[in-house]
Short mmCIF file of C-alpha atoms and ligand atoms in Angstrom, two decimals:
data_model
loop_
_atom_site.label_atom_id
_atom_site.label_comp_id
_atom_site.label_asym_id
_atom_site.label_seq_id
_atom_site.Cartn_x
_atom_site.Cartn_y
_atom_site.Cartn_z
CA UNK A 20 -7.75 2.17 -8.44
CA UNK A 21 -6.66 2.26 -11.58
CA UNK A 22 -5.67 -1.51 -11.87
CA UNK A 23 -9.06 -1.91 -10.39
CA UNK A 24 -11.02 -0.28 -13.55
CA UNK A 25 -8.60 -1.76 -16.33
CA UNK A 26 -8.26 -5.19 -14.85
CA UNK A 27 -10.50 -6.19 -12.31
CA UNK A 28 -13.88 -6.18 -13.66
CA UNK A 29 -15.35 -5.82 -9.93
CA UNK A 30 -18.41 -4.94 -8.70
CA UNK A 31 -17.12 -3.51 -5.38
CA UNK A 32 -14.11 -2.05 -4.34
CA UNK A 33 -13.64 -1.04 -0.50
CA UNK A 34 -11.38 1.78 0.34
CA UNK A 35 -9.37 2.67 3.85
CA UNK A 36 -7.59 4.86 5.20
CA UNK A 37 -6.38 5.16 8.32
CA UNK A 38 -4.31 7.87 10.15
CA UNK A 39 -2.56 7.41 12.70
CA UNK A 40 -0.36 9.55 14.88
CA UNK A 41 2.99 7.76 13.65
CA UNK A 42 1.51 6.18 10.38
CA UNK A 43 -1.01 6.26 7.36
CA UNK A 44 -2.62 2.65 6.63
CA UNK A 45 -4.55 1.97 3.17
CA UNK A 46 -6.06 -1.10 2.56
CA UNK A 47 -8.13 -1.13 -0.91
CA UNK A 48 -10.18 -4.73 -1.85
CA UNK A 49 -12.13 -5.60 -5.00
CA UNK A 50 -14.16 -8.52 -6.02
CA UNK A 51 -13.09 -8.39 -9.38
CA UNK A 52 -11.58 -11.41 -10.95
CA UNK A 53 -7.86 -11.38 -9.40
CA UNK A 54 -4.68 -12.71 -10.64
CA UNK A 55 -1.87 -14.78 -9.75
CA UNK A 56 0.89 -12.72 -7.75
CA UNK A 57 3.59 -14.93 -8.74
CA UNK A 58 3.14 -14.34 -12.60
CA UNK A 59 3.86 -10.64 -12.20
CA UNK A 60 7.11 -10.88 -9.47
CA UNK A 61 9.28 -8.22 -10.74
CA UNK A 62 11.68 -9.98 -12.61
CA UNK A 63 9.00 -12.05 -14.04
CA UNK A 64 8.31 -10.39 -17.50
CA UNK A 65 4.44 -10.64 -16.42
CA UNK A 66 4.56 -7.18 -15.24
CA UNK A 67 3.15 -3.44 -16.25
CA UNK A 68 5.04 -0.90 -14.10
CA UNK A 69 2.15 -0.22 -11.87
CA UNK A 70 2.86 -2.64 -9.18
CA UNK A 71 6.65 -2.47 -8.99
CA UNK A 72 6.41 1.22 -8.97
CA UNK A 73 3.85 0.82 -5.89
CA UNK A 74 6.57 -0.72 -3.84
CA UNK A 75 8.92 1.03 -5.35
CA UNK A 76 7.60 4.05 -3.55
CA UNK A 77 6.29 2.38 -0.50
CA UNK A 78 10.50 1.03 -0.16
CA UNK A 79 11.38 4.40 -0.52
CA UNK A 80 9.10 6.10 1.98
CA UNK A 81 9.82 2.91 4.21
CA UNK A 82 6.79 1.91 4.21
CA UNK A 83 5.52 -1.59 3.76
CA UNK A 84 2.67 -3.63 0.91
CA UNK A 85 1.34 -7.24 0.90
CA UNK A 86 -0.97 -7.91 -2.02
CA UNK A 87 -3.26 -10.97 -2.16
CA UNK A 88 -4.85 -11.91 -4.83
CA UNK A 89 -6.56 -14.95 -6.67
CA UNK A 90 -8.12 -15.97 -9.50
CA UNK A 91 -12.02 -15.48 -8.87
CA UNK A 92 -11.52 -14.18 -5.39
CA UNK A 93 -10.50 -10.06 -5.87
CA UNK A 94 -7.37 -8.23 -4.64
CA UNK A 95 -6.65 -6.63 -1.59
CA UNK A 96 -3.87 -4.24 -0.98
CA UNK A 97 -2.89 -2.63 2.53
CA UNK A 98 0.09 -1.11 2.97
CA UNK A 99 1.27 1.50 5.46
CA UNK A 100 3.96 4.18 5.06
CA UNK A 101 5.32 6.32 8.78
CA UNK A 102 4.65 9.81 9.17
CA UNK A 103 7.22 10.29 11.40
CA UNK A 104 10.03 12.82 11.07
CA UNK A 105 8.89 14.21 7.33
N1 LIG B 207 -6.98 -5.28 -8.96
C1 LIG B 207 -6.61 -6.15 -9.89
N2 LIG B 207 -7.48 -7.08 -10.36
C2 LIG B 207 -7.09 -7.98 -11.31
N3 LIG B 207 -5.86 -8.03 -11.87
C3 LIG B 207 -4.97 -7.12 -11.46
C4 LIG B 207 -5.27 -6.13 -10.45
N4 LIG B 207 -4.16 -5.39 -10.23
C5 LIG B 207 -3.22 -5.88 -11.04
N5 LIG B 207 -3.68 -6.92 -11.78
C6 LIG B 207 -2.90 -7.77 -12.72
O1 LIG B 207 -1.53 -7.58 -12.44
C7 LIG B 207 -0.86 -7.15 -13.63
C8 LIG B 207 0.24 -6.20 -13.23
O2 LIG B 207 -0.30 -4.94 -12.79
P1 LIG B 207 0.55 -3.62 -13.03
O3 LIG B 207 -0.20 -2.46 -12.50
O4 LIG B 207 1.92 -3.86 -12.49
O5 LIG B 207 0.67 -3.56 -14.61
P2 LIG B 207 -0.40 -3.09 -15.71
O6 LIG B 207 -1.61 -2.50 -15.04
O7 LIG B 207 -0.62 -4.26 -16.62
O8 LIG B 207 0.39 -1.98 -16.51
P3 LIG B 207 0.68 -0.46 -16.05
O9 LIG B 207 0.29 -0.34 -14.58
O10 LIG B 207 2.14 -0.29 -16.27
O11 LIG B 207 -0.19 0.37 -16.92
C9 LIG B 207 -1.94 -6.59 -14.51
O12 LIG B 207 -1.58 -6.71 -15.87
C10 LIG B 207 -3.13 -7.45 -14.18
O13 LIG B 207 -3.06 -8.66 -14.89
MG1 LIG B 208 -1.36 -0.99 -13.57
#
């Protein structure tokens, strides 16, 4: 959400989120402007910390994130992390 108000410029954003007995879902879309995923790859020098520390987090909890973007066409981000054992 916060990439969403400093980059995106969108008029919408859709939030989700979905529990499940075994696993939390979150998919969050905006028709802002989007960007080019390849240009901020970690490793790319394109990058803030924002998204790397996203799946950074999502690694850690075991979880999983796919990002889509492109230019014109808004972002969407679902990823889903288990609730299972902790
Ligand atoms: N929802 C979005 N809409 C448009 N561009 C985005 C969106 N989310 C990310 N970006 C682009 O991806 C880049 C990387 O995002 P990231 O959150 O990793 O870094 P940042 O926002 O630039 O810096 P930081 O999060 O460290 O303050 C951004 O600079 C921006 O160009
Ligand atoms: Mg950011």
């Amino acid at each position: 959400m916060t990439n969403i108000k400093k980059h995106a410029k969108a008029r919408h954003v859709i939030i989700k989120i979905e529990l499940m007995p075994a696993k939390i879902n979150v998919y969050i879309k905006d028709n802002g402007c989007g960007f080019n995923i390849e240009s901020v790859k970690p490793g790319s020098g394109g990058s803030g910390y924002g998204l790397v520390g996203m799946r950074e987090r999502i690694q850690l909890l075991k979880g999983a994130i796919n990002i889509l973007s492109e230019h014109g066409k808004g972002t969407e981000i679902n990823f889903w992390i288990p609730l299972q054992n902790e």
